[in-house]
Amino acid sequence: MRVPIIGVGAVASVGRDADEIFANLCAGRGGLGPMRGFDGERYNGKQLFEIDDRPEQGADRPLRATAFLLDAVAQAAADAGLGDDLSGVPVLVGTGLRELRSAELWWRDGAPFGADRLHFGTALRERFGTTDTLTVSNACSASLYTLALGADLLAAGEADTVIVAGVDSITESMHGLADRVQPNPPTALRTLDVNRRGTILGDGAAAVVLRGEHVRWPGGRLWGRLRGVGMTCDAKHPTAPDPVQVAEAMRQAHRLAGTRPEDIDLVLLHGTGTPLNDLVEITAYGEVFGEAAGGPVLTGIKPMTGHTSGSAGLMSLVTTLQVMATGKVPPLVNLEQPIEEADGLRLVRGQEAKHEVALAQVHGFGFGGVNAVAIVEGS
Amino acid sequence: MMMTVTGVGVALPGADSATALATASRPGDPVEPAAVLGKKGLRYKDRATQLGLCAAQRVLTDAGLLADGVLTVDGTRTAVLVSSNLGNVDTVCRVVRTIADEGTHGVSPMDTPNASSNIIASEIAIRWGLKGPNLMLCNGPASGLDAIRWGAALLRSGRADHVVVVGVEPDNEIARALVGGPLVDGAAALVLERAETAEARGATVRAVIGAHTRGPDVAGTIGELAEVEAEPAAWYAPAAAVPALSEGLPVHDLAAVWGELSGALGVVQCAAAIGALDAGADGPMWLVAGTDSDDGVATLVLRPPAPAAARPSPAGV
């Protein structure tokens, strides 16, 4: 499989579009700040990676996730030369938290909201005329799951063009439940660091446009090609990840892509900064890559974007495509002392690195043990 | 590549089988998950998850994928695909109210898994060791039929050999307020397999999955369906879709029986249609989920299984 990727879009705390996000990531500039939409008095952890689009601090409004999604999809469509009429284009959206933040504001504060806005199809139809849309709520691997579904749809010949996207805005329920068990909350997100203390959530959306392998198109840019996506489920624990099926997702991705670990130049880690996720991820990586583990450079963007949940996988994919286009690799900021299991690995630390990348592996793992790994090659 | 349904599971109030569902005229007693699953492991699971587990256990058993509590097929080749729109809305709303009233020290960490909408699909995987692709669709009124379409896609792409599709919605104060009326408090489930997989393991084919369409309105989507499918014998469709349907055929509006079915609708329609086929109904069943005022309309055709006499014998004689 070599599915062309012909458009990208993203919005996050660190930038309003894919270019601005990438420039800030390469410069090591993160988006962590005092929480703006929630009442800080109620939480131990008072910092989040939010998109600063609210009228005033401490006041929130509904449908922010929807707005982020529409923005990212519009960017990707424009980048691909598709314009704003997407009536014949399936749009598959991966999300962890849907518009549940709006449901919270509706129930608690009486904000206007209806069940037709919980999923994203209604807003996508209003804005782009789409009628074949999908909201997949697959926690933090959701957007790599939709990437797989989009590629499968093209392979089945059911569409010429597919947009896959991911989105999340932070819910108070998810942040509040994490806060409940973290009386000493993390002040920074430290992927693979011995002193990592947990994750910090972020707002974000990302989208890419996929085209059928044999379809000609008039505009857009060939960013790269999707080679394969592996999808597995731990079937073990609702919140604690398991290295067995995480490793199997990587192996499956390579089988589907027809690649080997020694072919990989770059790994974009899921890297949430929680004690268990980082350990499981790097253990599974070491097991699958074996002697080739010291080959690729490894980095991750969550220390600067926060954990953007449903959009995280595609946010990493968009970053990967930009690495391939520029040869610049954003650093794993906040990484001072790597864990023992990461010894001997080529972690990008301190500042941006230069590295030519032809083939990359992108990780997405989520609550419920839903794992997805994508292999992508440069153009 | 022919896709088939090889199992049906029903956990609706007063209906515990496709046959009971096909003839039900109003809801009966609420489903009691402990009576279906045993008490162990139900604590802290939300109502939607418990109902989903009930339907999943029944469908796995009905399809012969589960025998004496043991999986009879490869769990890594078995996918789970759940459709629910309102599944964890109650947990999320309840938690945020508690935070407003008491701060985060008032919330229970046991609610953490339920704050993520995919808890239903992951708990089904955990209970029976189903390690294939695991997907939670929360796709609005058409979501249940979308789940069957995407379940079939997982089979077509070779990502799984067996797909457990579950449609489920819980009834509670918060969900009722959001949808503005009474909701079903139940679930239905199907097992989907390629015809050759079903045949190889000697499974009974309950229905063949025909064409599907998705588009802006009922008339257009059923028009597309008519280009590739034989005339329907019956409709399963929302009341609002009726003006666009061909006259003179039975129309089953399941929401009139069960209340709002939301993300469970398409799966419950399939289960009811198969119940009717089991009882001797003939001809293709045409299913419609979503209306002209929604974000999209999905359709699907279920055909009766080919009669045994019409199948070529393995020896070719």
Tab-separated table of C-alpha atoms in Angstrom, chain B:
chain	number	residue	atom	x	y	z
B	1	MET	CA	-16.679	-11.450	-1.216
B	2	MET	CA	-19.936	-12.295	0.555
B	3	MET	CA	-20.467	-11.001	4.097
B	4	THR	CA	-22.840	-12.797	6.402
B	5	VAL	CA	-24.424	-12.530	9.830
B	6	THR	CA	-23.782	-15.659	11.878
B	7	GLY	CA	-25.135	-14.639	15.253
B	8	VAL	CA	-27.679	-12.388	16.905
B	9	GLY	CA	-27.752	-11.247	20.526
B	10	VAL	CA	-30.524	-9.220	22.116
B	11	ALA	CA	-30.656	-7.564	25.534
B	12	LEU	CA	-33.704	-5.315	25.405
B	13	PRO	CA	-36.340	-4.868	28.130
B	14	GLY	CA	-38.418	-8.045	27.962
B	15	ALA	CA	-36.721	-9.356	24.787
B	16	ASP	CA	-33.756	-11.704	24.998
B	17	SER	CA	-33.669	-13.124	21.454
B	18	ALA	CA	-34.187	-12.140	17.836
B	19	THR	CA	-37.487	-14.022	17.850
B	20	ALA	CA	-38.747	-12.148	20.916
B	21	LEU	CA	-37.568	-8.852	19.448
B	22	ALA	CA	-39.350	-9.466	16.130
B	23	THR	CA	-42.700	-9.917	17.853
B	24	ALA	CA	-42.360	-7.427	20.728
B	25	SER	CA	-45.003	-4.701	20.850
B	26	ARG	CA	-43.791	-2.805	23.936
B	27	PRO	CA	-40.892	-2.922	26.390
B	28	GLY	CA	-41.025	-5.394	29.272
B	29	ASP	CA	-38.943	-5.617	32.408
B	30	PRO	CA	-35.512	-3.939	32.419
B	31	VAL	CA	-32.481	-6.080	31.588
B	32	GLU	CA	-30.710	-7.342	34.703
B	33	PRO	CA	-27.042	-7.717	33.785
B	34	ALA	CA	-26.202	-9.813	36.861
B	35	ALA	CA	-28.777	-12.393	35.756
B	36	VAL	CA	-27.117	-12.663	32.348
B	37	LEU	CA	-23.438	-12.293	33.245
B	38	GLY	CA	-23.236	-13.161	36.939
B	39	LYS	CA	-22.420	-10.538	39.548
B	40	LYS	CA	-18.655	-10.718	39.262
B	41	GLY	CA	-16.969	-7.802	37.539
B	42	LEU	CA	-20.017	-5.585	37.131
B	43	ARG	CA	-19.208	-3.118	39.911
B	44	TYR	CA	-18.198	0.362	38.684
B	45	LYS	CA	-19.213	-0.456	35.099
B	46	ASP	CA	-21.708	2.016	33.707
B	47	ARG	CA	-25.145	0.898	32.527
B	48	ALA	CA	-24.271	1.082	28.808
B	49	THR	CA	-21.225	-1.127	29.327
B	50	GLN	CA	-23.251	-3.669	31.294
B	51	LEU	CA	-25.943	-3.802	28.611
B	52	GLY	CA	-23.311	-4.087	25.880
B	53	LEU	CA	-21.690	-6.997	27.707
B	54	CYS	CA	-25.056	-8.775	27.951
B	55	ALA	CA	-25.712	-8.516	24.214
B	56	ALA	CA	-22.107	-9.475	23.439
B	57	GLN	CA	-22.266	-12.613	25.579
B	58	ARG	CA	-25.485	-13.666	23.879
B	59	VAL	CA	-24.191	-13.039	20.372
B	60	LEU	CA	-20.874	-14.807	20.962
B	61	THR	CA	-22.796	-17.799	22.265
B	62	ASP	CA	-25.392	-17.686	19.493
B	63	ALA	CA	-22.679	-17.588	16.814
B	64	GLY	CA	-20.765	-20.438	18.435
B	65	LEU	CA	-17.720	-18.224	19.069
B	66	LEU	CA	-18.110	-18.906	22.765
B	67	ALA	CA	-18.683	-22.369	24.179
B	68	ASP	CA	-18.783	-23.026	27.929
B	69	GLY	CA	-17.307	-19.576	28.470
B	70	VAL	CA	-14.302	-20.300	26.235
B	71	LEU	CA	-13.564	-18.605	22.917
B	72	THR	CA	-13.617	-21.117	20.056
B	73	VAL	CA	-11.837	-18.861	17.547
B	74	ASP	CA	-8.630	-16.814	17.485
B	75	GLY	CA	-9.148	-13.726	19.655
B	76	THR	CA	-6.512	-11.776	17.722
B	77	ARG	CA	-8.637	-12.195	14.576
B	78	THR	CA	-11.814	-11.023	16.264
B	79	ALA	CA	-12.768	-7.362	16.129
B	80	VAL	CA	-15.227	-5.456	18.297
B	81	LEU	CA	-17.259	-2.571	16.932
B	82	VAL	CA	-19.713	-0.784	19.193
B	83	SER	CA	-22.172	1.978	18.348
B	84	SER	CA	-23.491	4.237	21.098
B	85	ASN	CA	-24.115	7.978	21.198
B	86	LEU	CA	-25.197	8.444	24.804
B	87	GLY	CA	-23.066	5.751	26.436
B	88	ASN	CA	-20.987	7.759	28.870
B	89	VAL	CA	-22.746	11.119	28.768
B	90	ASP	CA	-24.200	10.435	32.230
B	91	THR	CA	-20.778	9.788	33.787
B	92	VAL	CA	-19.239	12.902	32.275
B	93	CYS	CA	-22.108	15.199	33.309
B	94	ARG	CA	-22.322	13.734	36.794
B	95	VAL	CA	-18.579	14.150	37.384
B	96	VAL	CA	-18.521	17.773	36.275
B	97	ARG	CA	-21.419	18.596	38.599
B	98	THR	CA	-19.584	16.927	41.486
B	99	ILE	CA	-16.468	18.964	40.723
B	100	ALA	CA	-18.535	22.171	40.800
B	101	ASP	CA	-20.132	21.201	44.126
B	102	GLU	CA	-17.232	19.545	45.950
B	103	GLY	CA	-14.019	19.986	43.974
B	104	THR	CA	-12.056	17.058	42.577
B	105	HIS	CA	-11.742	15.370	45.995
B	106	GLY	CA	-15.442	14.545	45.638
B	107	VAL	CA	-15.083	12.469	42.474
B	108	SER	CA	-14.369	8.744	42.413
B	109	PRO	CA	-11.277	7.484	40.574
B	110	MET	CA	-13.425	4.479	39.616
B	111	ASP	CA	-15.199	6.777	37.142
B	112	THR	CA	-11.951	7.342	35.220
B	113	PRO	CA	-12.350	4.588	32.605
B	114	ASN	CA	-15.964	5.652	32.019
B	115	ALA	CA	-14.920	9.216	31.159
B	116	SER	CA	-13.652	7.834	27.831
B	117	SER	CA	-16.469	6.889	25.435
B	118	ASN	CA	-14.768	3.723	24.172
B	119	ILE	CA	-15.138	1.953	27.520
B	120	ILE	CA	-17.974	-0.242	26.176
B	121	ALA	CA	-15.912	-1.641	23.302
B	122	SER	CA	-12.820	-2.152	25.435
B	123	GLU	CA	-14.693	-3.935	28.249
B	124	ILE	CA	-16.199	-6.371	25.722
B	125	ALA	CA	-12.690	-7.066	24.426
B	126	ILE	CA	-11.322	-7.521	27.942
B	127	ARG	CA	-14.021	-9.929	29.083
B	128	TRP	CA	-13.488	-12.391	26.227
B	129	GLY	CA	-9.926	-11.660	25.053
B	130	LEU	CA	-10.872	-10.122	21.709
B	131	LYS	CA	-7.610	-8.550	20.515
B	132	GLY	CA	-8.431	-7.534	16.953
B	133	PRO	CA	-9.316	-3.966	15.917
B	134	ASN	CA	-11.500	-2.370	18.567
B	135	LEU	CA	-13.720	0.492	17.472
B	136	MET	CA	-16.240	2.738	19.172
B	137	LEU	CA	-18.554	4.577	16.810
B	138	CYS	CA	-20.491	7.543	18.185
B	139	ASN	CA	-21.846	8.703	14.886
B	140	GLY	CA	-25.338	10.015	15.499
B	141	PRO	CA	-28.661	8.619	14.225
B	142	ALA	CA	-27.089	6.528	11.436
B	143	SER	CA	-24.370	5.119	13.689
B	144	GLY	CA	-25.828	1.614	14.103
B	145	LEU	CA	-25.982	0.908	10.364
B	146	ASP	CA	-22.599	2.594	9.972
B	147	ALA	CA	-21.245	0.069	12.468
B	148	ILE	CA	-22.350	-2.829	10.266
B	149	ARG	CA	-20.870	-1.187	7.165
B	150	TRP	CA	-17.516	-0.644	8.891
B	151	GLY	CA	-17.601	-4.080	10.480
B	152	ALA	CA	-17.943	-5.557	7.005
B	153	ALA	CA	-15.074	-3.307	5.891
B	154	LEU	CA	-12.818	-4.835	8.567
B	155	LEU	CA	-13.621	-8.272	7.094
B	156	ARG	CA	-13.132	-7.122	3.509
B	157	SER	CA	-9.728	-5.616	4.247
B	158	GLY	CA	-8.658	-8.818	5.995
B	159	ARG	CA	-8.121	-7.063	9.331
B	160	ALA	CA	-10.395	-9.567	11.092
B	161	ASP	CA	-12.146	-12.901	10.497
B	162	HIS	CA	-14.979	-12.316	12.955
B	163	VAL	CA	-16.531	-8.981	13.951
B	164	VAL	CA	-18.746	-8.494	16.973
B	165	VAL	CA	-21.027	-5.498	16.319
B	166	VAL	CA	-22.966	-4.079	19.253
B	167	GLY	CA	-25.479	-1.230	19.345
B	168	VAL	CA	-26.358	-0.003	22.824
B	169	GLU	CA	-27.944	2.965	24.603
B	170	PRO	CA	-28.680	3.460	28.307
B	171	ASP	CA	-31.772	5.136	29.742
B	172	ASN	CA	-31.035	7.684	32.444
B	173	GLU	CA	-32.108	11.168	33.482
B	174	ILE	CA	-29.255	12.934	31.702
B	175	ALA	CA	-29.579	11.081	28.385
B	176	ARG	CA	-33.357	11.614	28.399
B	177	ALA	CA	-32.907	15.327	28.938
B	178	LEU	CA	-30.420	15.489	26.066
B	179	VAL	CA	-32.564	13.657	23.508
B	180	GLY	CA	-35.846	15.072	24.826
B	181	GLY	CA	-37.736	11.864	25.477
B	182	PRO	CA	-37.731	8.248	26.568
B	183	LEU	CA	-34.836	6.084	25.502
B	184	VAL	CA	-34.358	2.399	25.025
B	185	ASP	CA	-32.351	0.819	27.826
B	186	GLY	CA	-30.819	-2.046	25.962
B	187	ALA	CA	-28.556	-3.464	23.327
B	188	ALA	CA	-28.441	-5.734	20.305
B	189	ALA	CA	-25.466	-7.442	18.705
B	190	LEU	CA	-24.449	-9.308	15.550
B	191	VAL	CA	-21.493	-11.445	14.541
B	192	LEU	CA	-20.305	-10.752	11.017
B	193	GLU	CA	-18.097	-13.125	9.024
B	194	ARG	CA	-17.063	-13.714	5.444
B	195	ALA	CA	-19.142	-16.509	3.939
B	196	GLU	CA	-16.125	-18.794	3.600
B	197	THR	CA	-15.127	-18.293	7.243
B	198	ALA	CA	-18.649	-19.139	8.341
B	199	GLU	CA	-18.740	-22.199	6.121
B	200	ALA	CA	-15.311	-23.425	7.228
B	201	ARG	CA	-16.344	-23.514	10.863
B	202	GLY	CA	-19.821	-24.837	10.123
B	203	ALA	CA	-21.636	-21.731	11.327
B	204	THR	CA	-25.277	-21.099	10.510
B	205	VAL	CA	-25.733	-18.107	8.227
B	206	ARG	CA	-28.658	-16.049	9.512
B	207	ALA	CA	-28.559	-13.388	6.816
B	208	VAL	CA	-26.430	-12.147	3.945
B	209	ILE	CA	-25.309	-8.529	4.029
B	210	GLY	CA	-26.285	-6.730	0.849
B	211	ALA	CA	-25.507	-3.245	-0.383
B	212	HIS	CA	-25.286	-0.126	1.742
B	213	THR	CA	-25.516	3.535	0.857
B	214	ARG	CA	-24.966	6.792	2.709
B	215	GLY	CA	-26.122	10.153	1.514
B	216	PRO	CA	-27.987	13.382	2.195
B	217	ASP	CA	-31.593	12.146	2.219
B	218	VAL	CA	-33.825	9.082	2.402
B	219	ALA	CA	-35.140	9.255	-1.167
B	220	GLY	CA	-31.677	9.532	-2.686
B	221	THR	CA	-30.081	6.800	-0.611
B	222	ILE	CA	-32.835	4.258	-1.229
B	223	GLY	CA	-32.793	5.243	-4.896
B	224	GLU	CA	-29.118	4.265	-5.032
B	225	LEU	CA	-29.923	1.026	-3.277
B	226	ALA	CA	-32.641	0.209	-5.818
B	227	GLU	CA	-30.034	0.263	-8.589
B	228	VAL	CA	-28.264	-2.786	-7.143
B	229	GLU	CA	-30.780	-4.622	-4.956
B	230	ALA	CA	-34.045	-6.488	-5.540
B	231	GLU	CA	-37.313	-4.966	-4.276
B	232	PRO	CA	-37.735	-5.006	-0.495
B	233	ALA	CA	-40.104	-7.370	1.275
B	234	ALA	CA	-40.257	-5.059	4.302
B	235	TRP	CA	-38.822	-1.810	5.623
B	236	TYR	CA	-37.151	-1.042	8.904
B	237	ALA	CA	-37.069	2.733	9.048
B	238	PRO	CA	-37.782	5.772	11.253
B	239	ALA	CA	-41.307	7.219	11.001
B	240	ALA	CA	-39.945	10.397	9.426
B	241	ALA	CA	-38.613	8.347	6.497
B	242	VAL	CA	-41.952	6.745	5.635
B	243	PRO	CA	-43.116	9.250	2.968
B	244	ALA	CA	-40.104	8.307	0.837
B	245	LEU	CA	-40.663	4.532	1.070
B	246	SER	CA	-42.563	2.403	-1.442
B	247	GLU	CA	-46.167	1.875	-0.402
B	248	GLY	CA	-47.909	-1.372	0.372
B	249	LEU	CA	-45.056	-2.974	2.276
B	250	PRO	CA	-44.753	-3.450	6.018
B	251	VAL	CA	-42.759	-0.656	7.727
B	252	HIS	CA	-41.228	-1.320	11.138
B	253	ASP	CA	-40.512	1.844	13.127
B	254	LEU	CA	-38.721	0.334	16.105
B	255	ALA	CA	-38.482	3.638	17.976
B	256	ALA	CA	-42.279	3.538	18.306
B	257	VAL	CA	-41.872	0.331	20.316
B	258	TRP	CA	-38.693	0.987	22.275
B	259	GLY	CA	-38.289	4.771	22.499
B	260	GLU	CA	-35.318	6.607	21.081
B	261	LEU	CA	-32.767	4.033	19.883
B	262	SER	CA	-30.104	6.499	18.716
B	263	GLY	CA	-26.800	4.655	18.143
B	264	ALA	CA	-28.401	1.264	18.787
B	265	LEU	CA	-30.998	1.677	16.044
B	266	GLY	CA	-29.332	0.056	13.032
B	267	VAL	CA	-28.170	-2.970	15.000
B	268	VAL	CA	-31.589	-3.463	16.606
B	269	GLN	CA	-33.151	-3.190	13.134
B	270	CYS	CA	-30.867	-5.960	11.869
B	271	ALA	CA	-31.637	-8.165	14.855
B	272	ALA	CA	-35.391	-7.667	14.367
B	273	ALA	CA	-35.165	-8.303	10.627
B	274	ILE	CA	-33.264	-11.533	11.240
B	275	GLY	CA	-35.898	-12.508	13.801
B	276	ALA	CA	-38.476	-12.053	11.035
B	277	LEU	CA	-36.398	-14.088	8.567
B	278	ASP	CA	-36.008	-16.829	11.190
B	279	ALA	CA	-39.807	-16.880	11.480
B	280	GLY	CA	-40.180	-17.450	7.757
B	281	ALA	CA	-40.334	-13.966	6.232
B	282	ASP	CA	-38.995	-14.016	2.715
B	283	GLY	CA	-37.222	-11.500	0.530
B	284	PRO	CA	-34.741	-8.744	1.261
B	285	MET	CA	-35.147	-6.468	4.258
B	286	TRP	CA	-34.288	-2.820	3.616
B	287	LEU	CA	-33.041	-0.846	6.611
B	288	VAL	CA	-32.879	2.932	6.939
B	289	ALA	CA	-31.267	4.920	9.788
B	290	GLY	CA	-31.154	8.701	9.889
B	291	THR	CA	-33.614	11.121	8.301
B	292	ASP	CA	-33.478	14.114	5.983
B	293	SER	CA	-32.982	16.416	8.956
B	294	ASP	CA	-29.884	14.558	10.218
B	295	ASP	CA	-26.268	14.797	9.081
B	296	GLY	CA	-26.683	11.802	6.811
B	297	VAL	CA	-28.839	8.780	6.027
B	298	ALA	CA	-27.513	5.235	5.997
B	299	THR	CA	-29.195	2.254	4.393
B	300	LEU	CA	-28.424	-1.451	4.369
B	301	VAL	CA	-29.994	-4.548	2.856
B	302	LEU	CA	-30.191	-7.899	4.632
B	303	ARG	CA	-31.024	-10.865	2.419
B	304	PRO	CA	-32.274	-14.249	3.591
B	305	PRO	CA	-29.618	-16.949	3.594
B	306	ALA	CA	-29.610	-19.146	0.505
B	307	PRO	CA	-31.678	-22.296	1.165
B	308	ALA	CA	-29.491	-25.315	1.811
B	309	ALA	CA	-30.804	-27.115	-1.280
B	310	ALA	CA	-29.640	-24.273	-3.525
B	311	ARG	CA	-26.016	-24.492	-2.346
B	312	PRO	CA	-23.634	-26.549	-4.464
B	313	SER	CA	-22.528	-29.624	-2.584
B	314	PRO	CA	-18.803	-29.848	-1.746
B	315	ALA	CA	-18.373	-32.885	-3.996
B	316	GLY	CA	-20.058	-31.128	-6.899
B	317	VAL	CA	-22.642	-33.845	-7.384
